[in-house]
Amino acid sequence: MVHFSDFALHKSIQQAIHDMGFEEPSPIQEQCIPKILEGGDLIGQAQTGTGKTAAFGLPLIEKVTGQNAVQAIVLTPTRELAIQVSGELRKIAKYKKVRTLPIYGGQSIGHQIRALKQGVQVVIGTPGRVLDHLRRKTLHLDQVKMLVLDEADEMLDMGFQEDIESIIRETSTDRQTLLFSATMPQEILRLARKYMQDPQTVSISRKEVTAPTIEQVYYKVFERSKLESLCRIIDSEELELGIVFCRTKRGVDELTEALQERGYMASGLHGDLSQAQRDKVMKSFRDSTIELLVATDVAARGIDVGNVSHVINYDIPQDPESYVHRIGRTGRAGRRGIAITLVTPREMKQLRTIEKVSKSTLESRNVPSIEEVLERQQTIWRQQLVSLMDGEHELAPFMQVVDGLHEDYPVDKIAAAALSLAFSSTLADDASETYDFGETGASRGYVRFFINIGRSLDIRPPDLIKEMTELVGISSKAIGKIDIFENFTFIEVSEDVAPFVYEAMRNSRIKGKRVNVEPAKPRAKRT
Ligand code: AMP
């Protein structure tokens, strides 16, 4: 097994990796990191969710020196990704004096110019804005030793080819060039041939993996309401014993604590625990004094428990093989098992890869609404009451209380108050953070939105597509029919990404105007 300590990374970076809670390199990191450290160009076939950012980010930060010049530039298709990559690089560079700066359209250029003037070693930017800075001579790339094209296929899909080439030509020819892309169409290979020198290609080994024949489902969730979604899913399931997988040790600690606060019997397991602590957690899991074991892949590896009813991927696995390993922990010895995966909009692609490689189909489910959760809870309470009343339980001391009250209060009110006392802590929270756009008059599989900008602002479909793909971080393929009118526009986007579009577009600006996005009203039916 490969460890992060096997890589020639400075101890300040090893410490940062530890702080980030990574336990071991993901498959793409295992292959890329040593090659990038050695030097030489590299093409990585990987998408979001595989750990690709750290795959180039760790060696990138390792190589950057204190010299006051932009030494590395990462180009990303969207502002969202630029911010995300910048955040990850910043964490990697926590103990190193390296300044990173995301530059993207939509943010004041003056602010970016001031930040650049202060001295920045790593720039992460969208092609349009980077080019803008180059033309203004507020950004210089002649000292760049490393150029990274992240999500290159998306950048080309969005029409950034020329911009990218202009940017590459501003860098010195002895740079190291890295290209990451989920797919490898001809245009990418052409770009590689033109601007890379003998690149090595790395892809996650597509080992034959076959998922066990158990029920597999996925839920579309949002990063910010993931915890609430998880709780609702758990509440709507008949869960006996569940393993909940998180990506990092930190993730395990945070989720365990949050679940405990909400009254779930949960314990966490990861590599930083002592053997005694591990044994204790495992014992309580076997004895069923806990119902949920929250774990990283590494920690779960040694576990052998027979009656796991649910495997829940709170964080999507980094590769199909790990998916198959994880879900193989349920459905043992002929028992019924179910594997649940939470997927955020950006991770949809990773889900499709997992499905394809593991030859399984995951059924899509919607996170239960508060009403649905309540309905289920009520059924459970009823069952518990019936079994108490029909069983041998000693109810006499409680009967005396009821007797003492029922002269002044009706018996049904007393019963409800007693139930509230017993169960109100298990009531689901009302945080209606899932989206239901209702009927919007869209084509099948799409949601139709109304946007308050139109021809009067000189908006054309390609402008809108460009704005949306860059702003929201979706592929242009997810956009359907566009109808532009004088002062407003109807636009259809694929159901998968609709909530994301709604979240990201609201309160943004297009051509200086604040954008308002609403689900469209269905067109009046013709009679
Ligand atoms: P990416 O594929 O780069 O978008 O990364 C997806 C997520 O995985 C990010 O939240 C990373 O911080 C996280 N991640 C990256 N590498 C590892 C690792 N080796 N172990 C655990 N989590 C990781």
CSV table of N, CA, C and O in Angstrom, one decimal, residues 448-513:
chain,number,residue,atom,x,y,z
A,448,ARG,N,-37.8,24.3,-16.5
A,448,ARG,CA,-37.8,25.5,-17.2
A,448,ARG,C,-37.8,26.7,-16.2
A,448,ARG,O,-38.5,26.8,-15.3
A,449,PHE,N,-36.8,27.6,-16.5
A,449,PHE,CA,-36.7,28.8,-15.6
A,449,PHE,C,-37.0,30.1,-16.4
A,449,PHE,O,-36.8,30.2,-17.6
A,450,PHE,N,-37.5,31.0,-15.6
A,450,PHE,CA,-37.7,32.4,-16.1
A,450,PHE,C,-36.6,33.2,-15.6
A,450,PHE,O,-36.2,33.2,-14.5
A,451,ILE,N,-35.9,34.0,-16.5
A,451,ILE,CA,-34.8,34.8,-16.1
A,451,ILE,C,-35.2,36.3,-16.6
A,451,ILE,O,-35.6,36.5,-17.7
A,452,ASN,N,-34.9,37.2,-15.7
A,452,ASN,CA,-35.4,38.6,-16.0
A,452,ASN,C,-34.5,39.4,-16.9
A,452,ASN,O,-34.3,40.6,-16.7
A,453,ILE,N,-33.8,38.8,-17.9
A,453,ILE,CA,-33.0,39.5,-18.8
A,453,ILE,C,-33.3,39.0,-20.2
A,453,ILE,O,-33.7,37.8,-20.4
A,454,GLY,N,-33.2,39.8,-21.2
A,454,GLY,CA,-33.6,39.4,-22.5
A,454,GLY,C,-32.8,40.2,-23.6
A,454,GLY,O,-31.8,40.8,-23.3
A,455,ARG,N,-33.5,40.3,-24.8
A,455,ARG,CA,-32.8,41.0,-25.9
A,455,ARG,C,-32.4,42.4,-25.7
A,455,ARG,O,-31.4,42.9,-26.2
A,456,SER,N,-33.2,43.1,-24.8
A,456,SER,CA,-32.9,44.5,-24.6
A,456,SER,C,-31.5,44.7,-24.0
A,456,SER,O,-30.9,45.7,-24.1
A,457,LEU,N,-30.9,43.6,-23.4
A,457,LEU,CA,-29.6,43.7,-22.9
A,457,LEU,C,-28.6,43.1,-23.9
A,457,LEU,O,-27.4,42.8,-23.6
A,458,ASP,N,-29.1,42.9,-25.1
A,458,ASP,CA,-28.2,42.3,-26.2
A,458,ASP,C,-27.7,40.9,-25.8
A,458,ASP,O,-26.6,40.5,-26.0
A,459,ILE,N,-28.7,40.1,-25.2
A,459,ILE,CA,-28.3,38.7,-24.8
A,459,ILE,C,-28.7,37.8,-26.0
A,459,ILE,O,-29.8,37.9,-26.5
A,460,ARG,N,-27.7,37.0,-26.3
A,460,ARG,CA,-28.0,35.9,-27.3
A,460,ARG,C,-27.8,34.5,-26.7
A,460,ARG,O,-27.0,34.5,-25.7
A,461,PRO,N,-28.3,33.5,-27.3
A,461,PRO,CA,-28.2,32.2,-26.6
A,461,PRO,C,-26.7,31.8,-26.3
A,461,PRO,O,-26.5,31.4,-25.2
A,462,PRO,N,-25.8,32.0,-27.2
A,462,PRO,CA,-24.4,31.6,-26.8
A,462,PRO,C,-23.9,32.4,-25.6
A,462,PRO,O,-23.1,31.9,-24.8
A,463,ASP,N,-24.3,33.7,-25.5
A,463,ASP,CA,-23.9,34.5,-24.3
A,463,ASP,C,-24.4,33.8,-23.0
A,463,ASP,O,-23.7,33.7,-22.0
A,464,LEU,N,-25.6,33.4,-23.1
A,464,LEU,CA,-26.3,32.9,-22.0
A,464,LEU,C,-25.7,31.5,-21.6
A,464,LEU,O,-25.4,31.3,-20.4
A,465,ILE,N,-25.4,30.7,-22.6
A,465,ILE,CA,-24.8,29.4,-22.4
A,465,ILE,C,-23.4,29.6,-21.7
A,465,ILE,O,-23.1,29.0,-20.7
A,466,LYS,N,-22.7,30.6,-22.2
A,466,LYS,CA,-21.3,30.8,-21.7
A,466,LYS,C,-21.4,31.3,-20.2
A,466,LYS,O,-20.7,30.8,-19.4
A,467,GLU,N,-22.3,32.3,-20.0
A,467,GLU,CA,-22.5,32.8,-18.7
A,467,GLU,C,-22.8,31.7,-17.7
A,467,GLU,O,-22.3,31.6,-16.6
A,468,MET,N,-23.8,30.8,-18.1
A,468,MET,CA,-24.3,29.8,-17.2
A,468,MET,C,-23.2,28.7,-17.0
A,468,MET,O,-23.1,28.3,-15.8
A,469,THR,N,-22.6,28.3,-18.0
A,469,THR,CA,-21.6,27.3,-17.8
A,469,THR,C,-20.5,27.8,-16.9
A,469,THR,O,-20.0,27.1,-16.0
A,470,GLU,N,-20.1,29.0,-17.1
A,470,GLU,CA,-19.0,29.5,-16.3
A,470,GLU,C,-19.4,29.8,-14.9
A,470,GLU,O,-18.7,29.5,-13.9
A,471,LEU,N,-20.6,30.4,-14.8
A,471,LEU,CA,-21.1,30.8,-13.5
A,471,LEU,C,-21.5,29.6,-12.6
A,471,LEU,O,-21.2,29.5,-11.4
A,472,VAL,N,-22.2,28.7,-13.3
A,472,VAL,CA,-22.8,27.6,-12.5
A,472,VAL,C,-21.9,26.4,-12.4
A,472,VAL,O,-22.0,25.5,-11.5
A,473,GLY,N,-21.0,26.3,-13.4
A,473,GLY,CA,-20.2,25.1,-13.4
A,473,GLY,C,-20.9,23.9,-13.9
A,473,GLY,O,-20.8,22.8,-13.4
A,474,ILE,N,-21.7,24.1,-15.0
A,474,ILE,CA,-22.3,22.9,-15.6
A,474,ILE,C,-21.9,22.8,-17.1
A,474,ILE,O,-21.4,23.8,-17.6
A,475,SER,N,-22.1,21.7,-17.7
A,475,SER,CA,-21.7,21.5,-19.1
A,475,SER,C,-22.8,22.1,-20.0
A,475,SER,O,-23.9,22.1,-19.6
A,476,SER,N,-22.4,22.6,-21.1
A,476,SER,CA,-23.4,23.2,-22.0
A,476,SER,C,-24.4,22.2,-22.4
A,476,SER,O,-25.5,22.5,-22.8
A,477,LYS,N,-24.0,20.9,-22.3
A,477,LYS,CA,-25.0,19.9,-22.7
A,477,LYS,C,-26.2,19.8,-21.8
A,477,LYS,O,-27.2,19.3,-22.1
A,478,ALA,N,-26.1,20.4,-20.6
A,478,ALA,CA,-27.2,20.3,-19.6
A,478,ALA,C,-28.2,21.4,-19.9
A,478,ALA,O,-29.3,21.4,-19.3
A,479,ILE,N,-27.9,22.2,-20.9
A,479,ILE,CA,-28.9,23.3,-21.2
A,479,ILE,C,-29.7,22.9,-22.4
A,479,ILE,O,-29.2,22.5,-23.4
A,480,GLY,N,-31.0,23.1,-22.2
A,480,GLY,CA,-31.9,22.7,-23.3
A,480,GLY,C,-32.4,23.9,-24.1
A,480,GLY,O,-31.6,24.8,-24.4
A,481,LYS,N,-33.7,24.0,-24.3
A,481,LYS,CA,-34.3,25.0,-25.1
A,481,LYS,C,-34.1,26.4,-24.5
A,481,LYS,O,-34.3,26.6,-23.3
A,482,ILE,N,-33.8,27.4,-25.3
A,482,ILE,CA,-33.7,28.8,-24.8
A,482,ILE,C,-34.6,29.7,-25.7
A,482,ILE,O,-34.6,29.7,-26.9
A,483,ASP,N,-35.5,30.4,-25.0
A,483,ASP,CA,-36.4,31.3,-25.7
A,483,ASP,C,-36.1,32.7,-25.2
A,483,ASP,O,-36.5,33.0,-24.0
A,484,ILE,N,-35.5,33.6,-26.0
A,484,ILE,CA,-35.2,34.9,-25.5
A,484,ILE,C,-36.3,35.9,-26.0
A,484,ILE,O,-36.6,36.0,-27.2
A,485,PHE,N,-36.8,36.7,-25.1
A,485,PHE,CA,-37.8,37.7,-25.5
A,485,PHE,C,-37.2,39.1,-25.2
A,485,PHE,O,-36.0,39.1,-24.8
A,486,GLU,N,-37.9,40.1,-25.4
A,486,GLU,CA,-37.4,41.5,-25.2
A,486,GLU,C,-36.8,41.7,-23.8
A,486,GLU,O,-35.6,42.0,-23.7
A,487,ASN,N,-37.6,41.4,-22.8
A,487,ASN,CA,-37.1,41.7,-21.4
A,487,ASN,C,-36.9,40.5,-20.5
A,487,ASN,O,-36.7,40.6,-19.3
A,488,PHE,N,-37.2,39.3,-21.1
A,488,PHE,CA,-37.0,38.1,-20.2
A,488,PHE,C,-36.7,36.9,-21.1
A,488,PHE,O,-36.8,37.0,-22.4
A,489,THR,N,-36.3,35.8,-20.5
A,489,THR,CA,-35.9,34.6,-21.2
A,489,THR,C,-36.4,33.4,-20.5
A,489,THR,O,-36.5,33.4,-19.2
A,490,PHE,N,-36.8,32.4,-21.3
A,490,PHE,CA,-37.1,31.1,-20.7
A,490,PHE,C,-35.9,30.1,-21.1
A,490,PHE,O,-35.5,30.1,-22.2
A,491,ILE,N,-35.5,29.4,-20.1
A,491,ILE,CA,-34.4,28.5,-20.4
A,491,ILE,C,-34.6,27.2,-19.7
A,491,ILE,O,-35.1,27.1,-18.6
A,492,GLU,N,-34.4,26.1,-20.5
A,492,GLU,CA,-34.6,24.8,-19.9
A,492,GLU,C,-33.2,24.2,-19.5
A,492,GLU,O,-32.3,24.2,-20.3
A,493,VAL,N,-33.1,23.6,-18.3
A,493,VAL,CA,-31.9,22.9,-17.9
A,493,VAL,C,-32.2,21.6,-17.4
A,493,VAL,O,-33.3,21.3,-16.9
A,494,SER,N,-31.3,20.7,-17.6
A,494,SER,CA,-31.5,19.3,-17.2
A,494,SER,C,-31.9,19.2,-15.7
A,494,SER,O,-31.3,19.9,-14.9
A,495,GLU,N,-32.8,18.3,-15.4
A,495,GLU,CA,-33.3,18.2,-14.0
A,495,GLU,C,-32.1,18.0,-13.0
A,495,GLU,O,-32.2,18.6,-11.9
A,496,ASP,N,-31.1,17.2,-13.4
A,496,ASP,CA,-30.0,16.9,-12.5
A,496,ASP,C,-29.4,18.2,-12.0
A,496,ASP,O,-28.9,18.2,-10.8
A,497,VAL,N,-29.3,19.2,-12.8
A,497,VAL,CA,-28.5,20.4,-12.4
A,497,VAL,C,-29.4,21.6,-12.1
A,497,VAL,O,-28.9,22.6,-11.7
A,498,ALA,N,-30.7,21.4,-12.3
A,498,ALA,CA,-31.6,22.5,-12.1
A,498,ALA,C,-31.5,23.2,-10.8
A,498,ALA,O,-31.3,24.5,-10.7
A,499,PRO,N,-31.5,22.5,-9.7
A,499,PRO,CA,-31.4,23.2,-8.4
A,499,PRO,C,-30.1,24.0,-8.3
A,499,PRO,O,-30.0,25.0,-7.7
A,500,PHE,N,-29.1,23.4,-8.9
A,500,PHE,CA,-27.7,24.1,-8.8
A,500,PHE,C,-27.8,25.4,-9.6
A,500,PHE,O,-27.2,26.4,-9.2
A,501,VAL,N,-28.4,25.3,-10.8
A,501,VAL,CA,-28.5,26.5,-11.6
A,501,VAL,C,-29.3,27.6,-10.8
A,501,VAL,O,-28.9,28.7,-10.7
A,502,TYR,N,-30.4,27.1,-10.2
A,502,TYR,CA,-31.2,28.0,-9.4
A,502,TYR,C,-30.4,28.7,-8.3
A,502,TYR,O,-30.4,29.9,-8.1
A,503,GLU,N,-29.6,27.9,-7.6
A,503,GLU,CA,-28.8,28.4,-6.5
A,503,GLU,C,-27.7,29.4,-6.9
A,503,GLU,O,-27.5,30.4,-6.3
A,504,ALA,N,-27.1,29.0,-8.0
A,504,ALA,CA,-25.9,29.8,-8.4
A,504,ALA,C,-26.3,31.0,-9.2
A,504,ALA,O,-25.6,32.0,-9.1
A,505,MET,N,-27.4,31.0,-9.9
A,505,MET,CA,-27.7,32.1,-10.8
A,505,MET,C,-28.4,33.2,-10.0
A,505,MET,O,-28.3,34.4,-10.4
A,506,ARG,N,-29.1,32.9,-9.0
A,506,ARG,CA,-29.8,33.9,-8.2
A,506,ARG,C,-28.8,34.9,-7.7
A,506,ARG,O,-27.8,34.5,-7.2
A,507,ASN,N,-29.1,36.1,-7.8
A,507,ASN,CA,-28.2,37.1,-7.2
A,507,ASN,C,-26.9,37.3,-8.0
A,507,ASN,O,-25.9,37.8,-7.4
A,508,SER,N,-26.8,36.7,-9.1
A,508,SER,CA,-25.6,36.9,-9.9
A,508,SER,C,-25.8,38.1,-10.8
A,508,SER,O,-26.9,38.7,-10.8
A,509,ARG,N,-24.8,38.5,-11.6
A,509,ARG,CA,-25.0,39.6,-12.5
A,509,ARG,C,-24.7,39.2,-13.9
A,509,ARG,O,-23.7,38.5,-14.1
A,510,ILE,N,-25.5,39.6,-14.9
A,510,ILE,CA,-25.1,39.3,-16.3
A,510,ILE,C,-25.2,40.7,-16.9
A,510,ILE,O,-26.2,41.4,-16.8
A,511,LYS,N,-24.1,41.1,-17.6
A,511,LYS,CA,-24.0,42.4,-18.3
A,511,LYS,C,-24.4,43.5,-17.3
A,511,LYS,O,-25.2,44.4,-17.6
A,512,GLY,N,-24.0,43.4,-16.1
A,512,GLY,CA,-24.2,44.4,-15.1
A,512,GLY,C,-25.6,44.4,-14.5
A,512,GLY,O,-25.8,45.1,-13.5
A,513,LYS,N,-26.5,43.6,-15.0
A,513,LYS,CA,-27.8,43.6,-14.4
A,513,LYS,C,-28.0,42.4,-13.4
A,513,LYS,O,-27.6,41.3,-13.7
